[in-house]
Every structure is written in C-alpha cells, then in structure tokens.
Short mmCIF file of C-alpha atoms in Angstrom, two decimals:
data_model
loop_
_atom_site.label_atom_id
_atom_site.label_comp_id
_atom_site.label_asym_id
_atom_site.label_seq_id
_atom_site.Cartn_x
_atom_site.Cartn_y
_atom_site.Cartn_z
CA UNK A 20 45.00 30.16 31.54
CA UNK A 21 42.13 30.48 34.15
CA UNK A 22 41.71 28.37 37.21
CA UNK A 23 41.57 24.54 36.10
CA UNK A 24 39.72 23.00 39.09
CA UNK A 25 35.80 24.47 38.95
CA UNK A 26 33.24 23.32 41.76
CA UNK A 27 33.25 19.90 40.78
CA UNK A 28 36.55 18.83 39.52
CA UNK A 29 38.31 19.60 36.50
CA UNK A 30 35.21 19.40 33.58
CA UNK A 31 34.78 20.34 29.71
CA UNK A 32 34.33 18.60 26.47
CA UNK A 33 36.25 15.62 26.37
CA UNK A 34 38.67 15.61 23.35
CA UNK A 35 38.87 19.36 23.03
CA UNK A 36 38.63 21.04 26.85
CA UNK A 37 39.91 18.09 28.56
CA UNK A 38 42.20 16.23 26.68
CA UNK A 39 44.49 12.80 27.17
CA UNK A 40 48.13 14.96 27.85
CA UNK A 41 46.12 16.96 30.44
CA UNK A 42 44.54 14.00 32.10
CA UNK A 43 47.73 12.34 32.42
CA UNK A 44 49.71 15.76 33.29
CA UNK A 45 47.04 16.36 36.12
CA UNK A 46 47.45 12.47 37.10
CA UNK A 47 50.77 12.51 37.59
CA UNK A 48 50.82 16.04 39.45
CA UNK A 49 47.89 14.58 41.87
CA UNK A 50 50.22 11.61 42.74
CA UNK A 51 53.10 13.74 43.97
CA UNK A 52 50.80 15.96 46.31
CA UNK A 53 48.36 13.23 47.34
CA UNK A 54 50.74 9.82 48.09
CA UNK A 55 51.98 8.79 51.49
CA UNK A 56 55.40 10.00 51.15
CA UNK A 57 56.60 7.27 53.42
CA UNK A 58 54.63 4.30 51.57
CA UNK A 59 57.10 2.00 49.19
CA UNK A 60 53.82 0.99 47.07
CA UNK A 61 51.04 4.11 47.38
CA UNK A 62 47.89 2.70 45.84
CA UNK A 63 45.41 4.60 43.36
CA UNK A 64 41.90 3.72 42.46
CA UNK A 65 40.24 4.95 39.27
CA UNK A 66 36.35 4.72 38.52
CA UNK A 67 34.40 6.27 35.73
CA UNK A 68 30.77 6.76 33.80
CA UNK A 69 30.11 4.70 30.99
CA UNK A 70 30.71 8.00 28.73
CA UNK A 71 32.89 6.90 25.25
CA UNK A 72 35.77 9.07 26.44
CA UNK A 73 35.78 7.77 29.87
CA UNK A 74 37.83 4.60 28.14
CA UNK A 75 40.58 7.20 26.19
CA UNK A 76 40.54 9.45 30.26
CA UNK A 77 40.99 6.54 31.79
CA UNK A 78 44.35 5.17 30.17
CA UNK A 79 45.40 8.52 30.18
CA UNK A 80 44.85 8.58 34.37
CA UNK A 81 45.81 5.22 34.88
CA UNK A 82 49.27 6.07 32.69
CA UNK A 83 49.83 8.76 34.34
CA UNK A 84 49.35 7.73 37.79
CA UNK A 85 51.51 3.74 36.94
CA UNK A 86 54.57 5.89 35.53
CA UNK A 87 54.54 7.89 38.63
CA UNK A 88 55.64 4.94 40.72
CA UNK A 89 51.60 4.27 41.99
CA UNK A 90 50.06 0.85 41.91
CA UNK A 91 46.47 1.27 40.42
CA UNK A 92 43.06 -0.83 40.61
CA UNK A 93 41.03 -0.12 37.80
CA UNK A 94 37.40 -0.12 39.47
CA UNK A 95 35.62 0.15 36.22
CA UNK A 96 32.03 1.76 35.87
CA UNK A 97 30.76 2.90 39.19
CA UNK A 98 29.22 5.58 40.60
CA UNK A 99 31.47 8.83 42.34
CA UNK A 100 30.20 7.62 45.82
CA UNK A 101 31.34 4.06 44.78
CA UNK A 102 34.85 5.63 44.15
CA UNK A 103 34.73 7.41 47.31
CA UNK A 104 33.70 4.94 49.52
CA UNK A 105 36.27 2.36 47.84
CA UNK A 106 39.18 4.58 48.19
CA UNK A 107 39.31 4.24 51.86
CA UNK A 108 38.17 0.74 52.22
CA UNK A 109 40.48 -0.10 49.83
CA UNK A 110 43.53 1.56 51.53
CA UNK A 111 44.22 3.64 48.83
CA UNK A 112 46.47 6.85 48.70
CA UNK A 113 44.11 8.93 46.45
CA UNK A 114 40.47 8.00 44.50
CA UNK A 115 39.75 9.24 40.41
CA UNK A 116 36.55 9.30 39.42
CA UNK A 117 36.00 10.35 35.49
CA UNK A 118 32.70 11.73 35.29
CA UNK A 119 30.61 15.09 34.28
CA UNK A 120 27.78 14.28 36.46
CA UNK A 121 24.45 14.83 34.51
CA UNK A 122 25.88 16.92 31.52
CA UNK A 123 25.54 15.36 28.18
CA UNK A 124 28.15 12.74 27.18
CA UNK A 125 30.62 15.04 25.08
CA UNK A 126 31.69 16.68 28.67
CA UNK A 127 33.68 14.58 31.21
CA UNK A 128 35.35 15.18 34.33
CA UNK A 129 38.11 13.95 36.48
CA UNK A 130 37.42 14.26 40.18
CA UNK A 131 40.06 13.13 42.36
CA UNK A 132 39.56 12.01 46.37
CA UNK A 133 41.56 12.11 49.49
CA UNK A 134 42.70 8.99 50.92
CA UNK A 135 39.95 9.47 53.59
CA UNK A 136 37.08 9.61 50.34
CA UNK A 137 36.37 12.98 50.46
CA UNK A 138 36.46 15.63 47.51
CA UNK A 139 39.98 17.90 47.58
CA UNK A 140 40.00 21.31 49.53
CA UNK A 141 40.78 24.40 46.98
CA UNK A 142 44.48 24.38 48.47
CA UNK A 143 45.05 20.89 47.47
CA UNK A 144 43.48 21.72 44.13
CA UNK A 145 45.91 24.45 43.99
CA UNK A 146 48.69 22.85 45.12
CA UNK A 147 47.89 20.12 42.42
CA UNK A 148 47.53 23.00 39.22
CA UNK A 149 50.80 24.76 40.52
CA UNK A 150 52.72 21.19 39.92
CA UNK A 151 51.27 20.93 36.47
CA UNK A 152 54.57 20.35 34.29
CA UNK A 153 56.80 20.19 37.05
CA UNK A 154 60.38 18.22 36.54
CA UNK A 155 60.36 14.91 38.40
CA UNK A 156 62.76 12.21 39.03
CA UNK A 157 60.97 9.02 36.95
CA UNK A 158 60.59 5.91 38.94
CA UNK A 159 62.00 2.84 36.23
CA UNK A 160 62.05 -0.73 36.62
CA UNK A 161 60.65 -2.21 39.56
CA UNK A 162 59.73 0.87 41.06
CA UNK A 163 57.02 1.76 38.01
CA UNK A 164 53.38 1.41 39.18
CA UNK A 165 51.34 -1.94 38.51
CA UNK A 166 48.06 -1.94 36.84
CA UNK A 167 45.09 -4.39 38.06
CA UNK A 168 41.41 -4.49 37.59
CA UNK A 169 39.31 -4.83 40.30
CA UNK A 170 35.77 -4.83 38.92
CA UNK A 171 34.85 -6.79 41.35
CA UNK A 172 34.74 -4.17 43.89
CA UNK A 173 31.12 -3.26 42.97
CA UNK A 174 30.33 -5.73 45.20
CA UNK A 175 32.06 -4.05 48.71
CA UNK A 176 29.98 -1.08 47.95
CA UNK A 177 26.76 -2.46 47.38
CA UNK A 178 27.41 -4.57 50.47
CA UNK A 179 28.10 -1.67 52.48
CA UNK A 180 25.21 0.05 51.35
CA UNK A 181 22.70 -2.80 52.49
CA UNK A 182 24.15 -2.93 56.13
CA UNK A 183 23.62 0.61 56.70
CA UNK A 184 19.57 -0.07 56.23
CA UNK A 185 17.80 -0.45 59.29
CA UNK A 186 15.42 -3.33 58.14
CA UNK A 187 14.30 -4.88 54.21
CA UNK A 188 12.33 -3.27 51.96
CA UNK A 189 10.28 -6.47 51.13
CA UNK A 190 6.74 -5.60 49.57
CA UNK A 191 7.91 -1.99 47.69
CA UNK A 192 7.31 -2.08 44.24
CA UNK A 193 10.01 0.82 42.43
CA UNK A 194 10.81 1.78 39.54
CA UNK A 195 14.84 2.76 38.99
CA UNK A 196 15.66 5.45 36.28
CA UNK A 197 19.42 4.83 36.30
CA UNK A 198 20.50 7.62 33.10
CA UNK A 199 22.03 5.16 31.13
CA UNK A 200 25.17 6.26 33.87
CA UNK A 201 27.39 5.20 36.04
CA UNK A 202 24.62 3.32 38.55
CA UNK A 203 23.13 0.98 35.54
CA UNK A 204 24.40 -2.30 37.07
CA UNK A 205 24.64 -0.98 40.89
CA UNK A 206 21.76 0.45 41.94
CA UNK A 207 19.07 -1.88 40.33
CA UNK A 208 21.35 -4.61 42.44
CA UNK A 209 21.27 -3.12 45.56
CA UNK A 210 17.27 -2.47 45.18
CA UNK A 211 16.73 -6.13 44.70
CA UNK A 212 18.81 -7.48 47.48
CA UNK A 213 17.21 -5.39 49.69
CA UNK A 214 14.10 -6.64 48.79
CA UNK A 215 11.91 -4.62 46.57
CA UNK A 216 10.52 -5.77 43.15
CA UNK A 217 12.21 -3.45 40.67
CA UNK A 218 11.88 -2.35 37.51
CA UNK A 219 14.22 -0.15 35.25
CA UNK A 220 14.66 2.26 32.50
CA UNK A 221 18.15 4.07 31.91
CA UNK A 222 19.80 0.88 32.00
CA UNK A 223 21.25 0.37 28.66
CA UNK A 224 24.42 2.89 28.30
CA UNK A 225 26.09 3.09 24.64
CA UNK A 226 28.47 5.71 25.54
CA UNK A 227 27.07 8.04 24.06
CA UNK A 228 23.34 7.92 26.17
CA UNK A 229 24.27 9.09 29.17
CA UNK A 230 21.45 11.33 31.12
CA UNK A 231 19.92 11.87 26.90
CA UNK A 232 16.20 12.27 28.14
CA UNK A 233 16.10 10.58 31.33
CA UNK A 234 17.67 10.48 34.61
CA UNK A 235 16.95 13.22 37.50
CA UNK A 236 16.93 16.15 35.29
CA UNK A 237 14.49 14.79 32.83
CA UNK A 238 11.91 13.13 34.92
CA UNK A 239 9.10 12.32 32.45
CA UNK A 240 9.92 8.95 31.46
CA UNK A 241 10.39 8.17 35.13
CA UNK A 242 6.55 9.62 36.15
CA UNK A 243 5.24 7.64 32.98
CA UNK A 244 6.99 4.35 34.00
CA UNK A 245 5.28 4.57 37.81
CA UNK A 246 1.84 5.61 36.69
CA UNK A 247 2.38 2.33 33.98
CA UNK A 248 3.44 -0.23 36.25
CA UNK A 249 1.33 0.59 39.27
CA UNK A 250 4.30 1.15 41.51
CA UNK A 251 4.45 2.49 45.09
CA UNK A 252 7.28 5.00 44.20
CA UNK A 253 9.86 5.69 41.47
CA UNK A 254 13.51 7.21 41.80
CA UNK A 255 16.12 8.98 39.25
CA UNK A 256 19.47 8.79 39.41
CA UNK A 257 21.77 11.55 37.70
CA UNK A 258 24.83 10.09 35.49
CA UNK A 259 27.82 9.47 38.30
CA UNK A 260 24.48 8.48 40.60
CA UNK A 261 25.60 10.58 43.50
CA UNK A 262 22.42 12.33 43.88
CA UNK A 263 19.01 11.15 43.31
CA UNK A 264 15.74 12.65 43.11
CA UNK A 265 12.24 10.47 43.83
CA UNK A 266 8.63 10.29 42.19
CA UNK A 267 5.26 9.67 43.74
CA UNK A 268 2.83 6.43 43.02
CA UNK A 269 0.92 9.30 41.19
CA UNK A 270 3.77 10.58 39.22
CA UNK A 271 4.53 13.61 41.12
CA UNK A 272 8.16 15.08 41.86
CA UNK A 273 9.64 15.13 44.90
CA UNK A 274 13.10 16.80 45.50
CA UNK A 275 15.54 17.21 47.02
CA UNK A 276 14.40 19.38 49.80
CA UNK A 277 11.73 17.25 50.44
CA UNK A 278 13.68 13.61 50.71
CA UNK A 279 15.79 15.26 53.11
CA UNK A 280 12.95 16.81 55.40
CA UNK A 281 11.66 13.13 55.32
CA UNK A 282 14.80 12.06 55.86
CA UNK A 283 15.88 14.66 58.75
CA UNK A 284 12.52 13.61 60.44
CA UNK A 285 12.99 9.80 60.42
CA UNK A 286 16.92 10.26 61.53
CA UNK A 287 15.77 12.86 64.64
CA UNK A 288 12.81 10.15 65.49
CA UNK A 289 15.40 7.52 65.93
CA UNK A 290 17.91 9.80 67.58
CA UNK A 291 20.56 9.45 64.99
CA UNK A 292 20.04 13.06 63.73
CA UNK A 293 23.44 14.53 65.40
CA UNK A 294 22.25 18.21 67.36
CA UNK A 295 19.07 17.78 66.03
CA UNK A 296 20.39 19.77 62.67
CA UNK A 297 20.48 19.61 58.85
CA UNK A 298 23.25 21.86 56.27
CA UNK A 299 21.35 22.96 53.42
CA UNK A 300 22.10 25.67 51.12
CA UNK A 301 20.57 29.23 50.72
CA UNK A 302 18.29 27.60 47.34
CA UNK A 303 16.28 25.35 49.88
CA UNK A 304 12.79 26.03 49.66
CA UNK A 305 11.62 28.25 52.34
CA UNK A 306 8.70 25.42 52.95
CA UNK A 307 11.50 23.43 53.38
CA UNK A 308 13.17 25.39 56.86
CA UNK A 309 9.66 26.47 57.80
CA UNK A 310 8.21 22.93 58.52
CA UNK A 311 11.98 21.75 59.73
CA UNK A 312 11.76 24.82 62.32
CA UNK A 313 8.32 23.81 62.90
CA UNK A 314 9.45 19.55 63.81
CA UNK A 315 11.91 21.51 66.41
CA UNK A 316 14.93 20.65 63.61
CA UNK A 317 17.04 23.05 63.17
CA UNK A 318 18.64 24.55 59.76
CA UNK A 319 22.09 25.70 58.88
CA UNK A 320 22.63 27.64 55.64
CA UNK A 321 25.76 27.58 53.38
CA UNK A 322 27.16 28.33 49.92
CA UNK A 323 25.54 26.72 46.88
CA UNK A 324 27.22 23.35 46.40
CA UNK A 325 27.83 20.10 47.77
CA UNK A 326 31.30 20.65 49.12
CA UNK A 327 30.32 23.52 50.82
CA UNK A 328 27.49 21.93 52.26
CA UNK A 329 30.16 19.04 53.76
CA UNK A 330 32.81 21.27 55.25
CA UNK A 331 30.32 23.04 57.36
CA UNK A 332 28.97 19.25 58.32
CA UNK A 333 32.73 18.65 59.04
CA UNK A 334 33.61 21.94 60.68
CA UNK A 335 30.76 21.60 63.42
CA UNK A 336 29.82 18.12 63.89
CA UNK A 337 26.60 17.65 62.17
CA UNK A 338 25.98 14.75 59.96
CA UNK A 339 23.24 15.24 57.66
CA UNK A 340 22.72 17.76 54.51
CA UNK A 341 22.56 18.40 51.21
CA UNK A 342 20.84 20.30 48.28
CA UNK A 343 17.51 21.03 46.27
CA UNK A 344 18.94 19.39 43.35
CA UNK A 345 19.18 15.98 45.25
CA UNK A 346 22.86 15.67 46.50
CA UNK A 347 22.59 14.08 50.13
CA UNK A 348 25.10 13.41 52.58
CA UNK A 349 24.62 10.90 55.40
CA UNK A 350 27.82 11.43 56.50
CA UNK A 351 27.29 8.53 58.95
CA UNK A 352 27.79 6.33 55.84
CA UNK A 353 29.51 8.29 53.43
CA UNK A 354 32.08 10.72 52.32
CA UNK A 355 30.04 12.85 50.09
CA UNK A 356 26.68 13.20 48.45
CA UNK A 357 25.29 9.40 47.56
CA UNK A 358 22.44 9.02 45.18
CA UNK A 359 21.69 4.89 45.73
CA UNK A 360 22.18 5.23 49.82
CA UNK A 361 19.78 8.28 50.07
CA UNK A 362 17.40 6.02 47.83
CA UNK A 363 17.42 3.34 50.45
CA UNK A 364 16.95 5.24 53.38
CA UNK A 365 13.98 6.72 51.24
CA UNK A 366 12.67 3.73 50.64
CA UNK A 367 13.13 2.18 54.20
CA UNK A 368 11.48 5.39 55.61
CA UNK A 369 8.71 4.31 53.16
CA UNK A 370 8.14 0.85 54.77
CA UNK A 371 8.76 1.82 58.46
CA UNK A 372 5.97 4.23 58.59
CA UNK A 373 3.58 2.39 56.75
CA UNK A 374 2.57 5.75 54.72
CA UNK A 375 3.10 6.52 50.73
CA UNK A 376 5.99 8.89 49.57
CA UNK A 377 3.03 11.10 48.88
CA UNK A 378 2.20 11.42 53.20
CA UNK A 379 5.72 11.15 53.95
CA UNK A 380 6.71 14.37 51.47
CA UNK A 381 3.48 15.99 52.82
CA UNK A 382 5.45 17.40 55.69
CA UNK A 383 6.59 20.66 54.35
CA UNK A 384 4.92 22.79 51.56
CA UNK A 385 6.71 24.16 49.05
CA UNK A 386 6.51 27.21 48.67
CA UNK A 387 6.31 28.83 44.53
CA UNK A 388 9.95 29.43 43.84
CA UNK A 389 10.76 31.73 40.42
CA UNK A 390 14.26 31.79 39.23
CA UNK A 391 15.13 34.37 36.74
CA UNK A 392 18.65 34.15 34.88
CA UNK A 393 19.63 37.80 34.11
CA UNK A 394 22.17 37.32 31.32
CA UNK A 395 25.34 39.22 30.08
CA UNK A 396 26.06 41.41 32.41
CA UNK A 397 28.22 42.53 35.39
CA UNK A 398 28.66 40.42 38.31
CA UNK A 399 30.69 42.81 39.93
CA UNK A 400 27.67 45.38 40.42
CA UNK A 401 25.55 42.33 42.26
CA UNK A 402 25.81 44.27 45.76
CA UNK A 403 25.02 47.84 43.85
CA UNK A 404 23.30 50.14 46.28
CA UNK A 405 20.17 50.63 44.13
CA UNK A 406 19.83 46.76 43.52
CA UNK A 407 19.72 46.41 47.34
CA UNK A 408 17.86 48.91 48.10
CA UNK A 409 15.09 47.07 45.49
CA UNK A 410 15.70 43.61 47.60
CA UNK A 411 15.19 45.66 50.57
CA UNK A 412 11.43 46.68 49.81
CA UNK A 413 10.49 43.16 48.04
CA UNK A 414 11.16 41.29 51.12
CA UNK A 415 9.55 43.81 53.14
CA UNK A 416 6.99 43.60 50.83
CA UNK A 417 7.20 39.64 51.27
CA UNK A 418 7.29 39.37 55.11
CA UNK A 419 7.95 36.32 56.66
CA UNK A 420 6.02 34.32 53.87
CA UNK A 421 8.27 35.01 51.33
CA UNK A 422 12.31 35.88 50.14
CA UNK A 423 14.79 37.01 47.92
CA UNK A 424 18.04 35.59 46.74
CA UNK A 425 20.41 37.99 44.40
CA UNK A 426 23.61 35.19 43.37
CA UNK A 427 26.24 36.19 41.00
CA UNK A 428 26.65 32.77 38.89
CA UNK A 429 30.21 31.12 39.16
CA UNK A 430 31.00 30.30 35.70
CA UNK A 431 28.90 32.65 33.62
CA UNK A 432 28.48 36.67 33.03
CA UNK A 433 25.01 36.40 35.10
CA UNK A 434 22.91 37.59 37.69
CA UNK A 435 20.29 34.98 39.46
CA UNK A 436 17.24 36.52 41.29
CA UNK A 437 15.30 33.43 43.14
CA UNK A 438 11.65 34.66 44.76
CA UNK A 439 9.72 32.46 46.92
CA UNK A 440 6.07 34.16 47.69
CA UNK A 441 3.18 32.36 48.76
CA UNK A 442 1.80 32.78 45.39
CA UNK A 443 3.11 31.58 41.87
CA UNK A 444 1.75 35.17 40.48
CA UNK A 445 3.04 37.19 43.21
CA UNK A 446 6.64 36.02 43.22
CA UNK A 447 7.06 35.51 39.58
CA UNK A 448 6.25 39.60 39.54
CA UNK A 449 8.41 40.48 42.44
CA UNK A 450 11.39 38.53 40.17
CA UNK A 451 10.89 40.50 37.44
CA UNK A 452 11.13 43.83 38.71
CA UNK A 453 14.30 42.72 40.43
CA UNK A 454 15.25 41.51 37.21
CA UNK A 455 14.51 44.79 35.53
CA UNK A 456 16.75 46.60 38.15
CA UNK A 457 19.52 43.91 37.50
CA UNK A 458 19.61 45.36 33.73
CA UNK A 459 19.44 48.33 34.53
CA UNK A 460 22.11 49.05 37.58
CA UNK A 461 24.25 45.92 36.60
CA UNK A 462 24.85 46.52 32.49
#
C-alpha cells in the first residue's frame, strides 16, 4: 500500500477509498502521536463540509478518537480555517477537519491539525501511518472520551475574523458564491456584520451539491450574479472555504495572484507587511513578481502547495503568501490559507482606497500563461538532457518577458510545461514544442 497522507490530507472516494474502519483506524492512531501525554483529559475538535459522507466520517472520527480516552467537541459544518483557528482557541490537543476541498462530493478528506492549528509536517504524517493497527492498552470506564457538540463555536470564529478588519465595510454591495460548502452559513454572516449588503448563491447544500457548478472553480454563475445585481464586487469560495477567489463589478476574474499583490500592497502601505516580502509559489504569474519587484516588494518562491508556501513563511519570518489558485495566508491571523479572512481584507482594501476591485487589481498585468498537461508518460526523464537543453533556448528565446516551468505532477504519470510570453500566440507555441520534446525524450 502506497503512502496514505497526499498534499492535503488523507483524500479519495468516500465509501470505497476512504472508508469508516480507516477513518476510525487513522483517528485513533492520530490521538496517540498528537495528545499531551501529560494531560488527564486531551481534547479533540472535529469539523466537516456538508458532503453526505461527512455524517458516516464523522462518527467514525469522533469513535475513534472517544474510545481512545479523548474528550471531543463536535464543531459541526465549518470551514478548514474555522477548524484551525478553533483548535487552538479552544485548547484542544489536535483539530479534524473532513473535507475534499473543491472536488466533487463522492471524494472526502480527513485533515488533521496540530494543537497550535497548523496542518501536520510529513514526519508526523508518518509517524501517524506507521501506528496504523498498532496494539494499545484501551482506556474503559471513566477514562473513555466524552462526546459534546459545540456548534456554537461558529460564532468565536466569525468574531475573530471581524476584529482583525481595520475599519467596516458599510456601503459595499457583494455578492457571496459560497459552493453549497462548508462556508454556507459563515461567510454570508461575517459579510453582513461587517457591514456590506450581501447577496448569495451556493448557499443551499444537499450533500450531494457541493462545488456542482459553482464556487471558485466554476465562476460563471458568480460573474452573472454581479453583472445582475449591479454589485461593486463578487467573491467565490471553494467547498472547505479556505481559499477564495474574487470577481469584478464587470464580471471579470481576478485571482489569486492578483488579491494578494493588492493585498501585499495595502499590508506594506500600512507597515504590517513583515521584511517587506510575500511566499508565492513557482505558478505565480510572472506579472505578478514583476509589478511586486516594481512596488519595491520583494518575492520568495517555493514548491507548489499551500504547506509549502507556510513553512518557508515559518522558517524565515515572513507573514504573508499564498497561491494562484486563491489559498492566502495572513499568518498574522491565521494558521493556514483562509478563504472568508482574505475576502475581508479584500473588501476593506476596497473601501479604504476609495477605488473599484477593477483599479485595485490593475496593479500588475498578467502576463498569457499556457499550461500543457503531457500525459502518460515518465516522470523520471523530467530533467532529461535533451528536454533541458529545449527549456534552455525557449527562455532564451523568451528573455526577461517571458518563462518556462517543466513540473513532474505528484499524483499522476504526467509532465506539466507552463509558458508565460508576452503574447497568448507566442507562448501557447513555445508550450507545444516543449510538449512535443516531452513525448518524445520522456515516453
């Protein structure tokens, strides 16, 4: 059996890949490496996305984590940054969060947290698969976990999302596309009490819903909702809310390189932006570091994903980053990438200067990006003398306007090749031929 724990958590179709015994095996194994040893009652607290098979995941969790001698507070629906931000407040030994993030609602996840809130280092994870099964000593009677809900809990977070806004958001008119996920009750919540009118769609999760044609990767019914109601701005949430992408009055995208060059800006402007630097990963937009380098900002590169993104943060004292795809961590005010608190510092950013999300994203251009998925074939042969020696020439052939990214994938027999050119024409034909070599040095 390969490697349990993938980039996010342990993830697959609910039922088949991730099942109730292996919920409540992993459970119990997370307790043993995770509790305060020296704690008579360690505490757990379990959250989840409204997905059907959340309810089956979490009795499994919650079972396994009670019989291993933890108390538990069932949090109910909440977003992961919910969880996260709980689990310390709370006082908790460990955080759950059941959730597969913006894949369709057959997949789920569980995610577990660090008493401090943050996701687990892969030795932890390790630590936690190599205990999978393990004999243990049963806690009985009085020393069995107790089980309490604690829905009310929603209301910490959204409170401690509101006092980290510099001012109200009074006179913003936005429209919330919440996925039908984890943020349906949340996020529409926190909008209101800090003062915009708002108006939602994704707010009506079956179960079965969750991020089916809307949310932050399908952004159409968001656009079409702004453009309808005349609002000033329009944001998508994915389905555990923990990153967000934004839309224009005039229905155009804005991502996640371009909320956090806004954001970067507004923190460095206020001197809050710590050295004056932002962690993003190698897929930001070359527009993206060019007008950053430009504002005197500068930018640190990492890894593709999230957690990669935060241990660099962590390792070097920086406290802002994040991704393309919208993940942003304000690590001022969170433990990991928070889809409703970058929303409100959006939005606040909004009001403070007086300008649209239109002037405010102005401040870099993007630069045409081409991503070409070269399929079935040997990851091994991505650093293959000939398929260098190709890069080599395209970005000489791209100068300083332009570059090239050659990424194995993580989970899949493929090659990526990302071009940025100046042109849409020019780097969708460099990406081909580098696809071309792919297939032909890399079969």
């Amino acid at each position: 059996m390969g490697r349990l724990f993938g980039t996010d958590g342990v993830r697959g179709v609910a039922g088949r890949d991730l099942t109730a015994e292996l919920a409540m095996d992993l459970s119990v194994a997370a307790a043993h490496v995770l509790r305060d040893a020296g704690r008579s009652r360690p505490l757990a607290v379990v959250g989840r996305d409204p997905r059907a098979s959340g309810e089956f995941l979490e009795a499994a969790v919650v079972a396994g984590l009670a019989s291993s001698g933890m108390d538990v507070l069932r949090l109910g629906v909440l977003p992961t940054p919910a969880v996260a931000y709980l689990t310390p407040a709370l006082g908790a030994d460990l955080g759950v969060m059941l959730s597969a993030s913006h894949n369709p609602a057959p997949d789920n996840g569980i995610k577990f947290l660090t008493r401090g809130g943050f996701k687990l280092p892969d030795a932890v994870e390790n630590e936690i698969e190599d205990r999978l099964g393990e004999p243990w000593e049963r806690p009985v009677g009085s020393a069995v976990g107790r089980v309490r809900e604690a829905y009310g809990e929603a209301n910490r977070y959204v409170a401690h999302l509101l006092t980290s806004l510099p001012h109200r958001l009074d006179g913003l008119r936005v429209v919330v596309d919440c996925a039908h996920g984890a943020a349906h009750m949340v996020a529409p919540e926190a909008l209101r009490r800090a003062g915009a009118q708002v108006d939602t769609i994704g707010t009506a999760p079956d179960g079965l819903n969750i991020n089916d044609g809307v949310g932050s990767t399908h952004l159409d019914p968001l656009k079409k909702a702004v453009v309808a109601t005349s609002a000033d701005l329009g944001i998508a949430y994915d389905g555990d809310a923990d990153r967000c992408l934004a839309v224009t009055g005039d229905g155009e995208e804005i991502d996640g390189d371009q909320i956090m060059a806004i954001l970067a800006l507004e923190m460095r402007a206020q001197g809050r932006l710590q050295r004056d630097t932002v962690v993003a990963t190698v897929m930001s937009n070359l527009g993206f570091k060019l007008a950053l380098r430009e504002a005197g900002v500068t930018v640190v590169e990492t890894a593709v994903g999230d957690r990669y993104v935060l241990e660099k943060m962590q390792e070097s004292g920086y406290n802002f980053g994040g991704e393309q795809s919208g993940h942003v961590i304000m690590l001022d005010h969170a433990t990991t990438g928070d889809g409703l608190l970058t929303s409100l510092h959006l939005l606040a950013a909004v009001v403070s200067s007086g300008r649209s999300l239109a002037e405010l994203a102005a401040v870099m251009t993007k630069l045409p990006q081409v991503l070409v998925n070269v399929r079935d074939v040997s990851k091994d042969k991505a650093a293959h003398p000939e398929l260098l020696a190709a890069v080599a020439l395209a970005e000489e052939e791209l100068g300083d306007t332009g570059r090239v990214l050659i990424r194995p994938s993580g989970t899949e027999p493929m090659i990526r090749v990302m071009v940025e050119a100046q042109s849409h024409d020019h780097a969708e034909s460099v990406a081909a031929r580098l696809a071309d070599t792919v297939r032909q040095v890399c079969d």
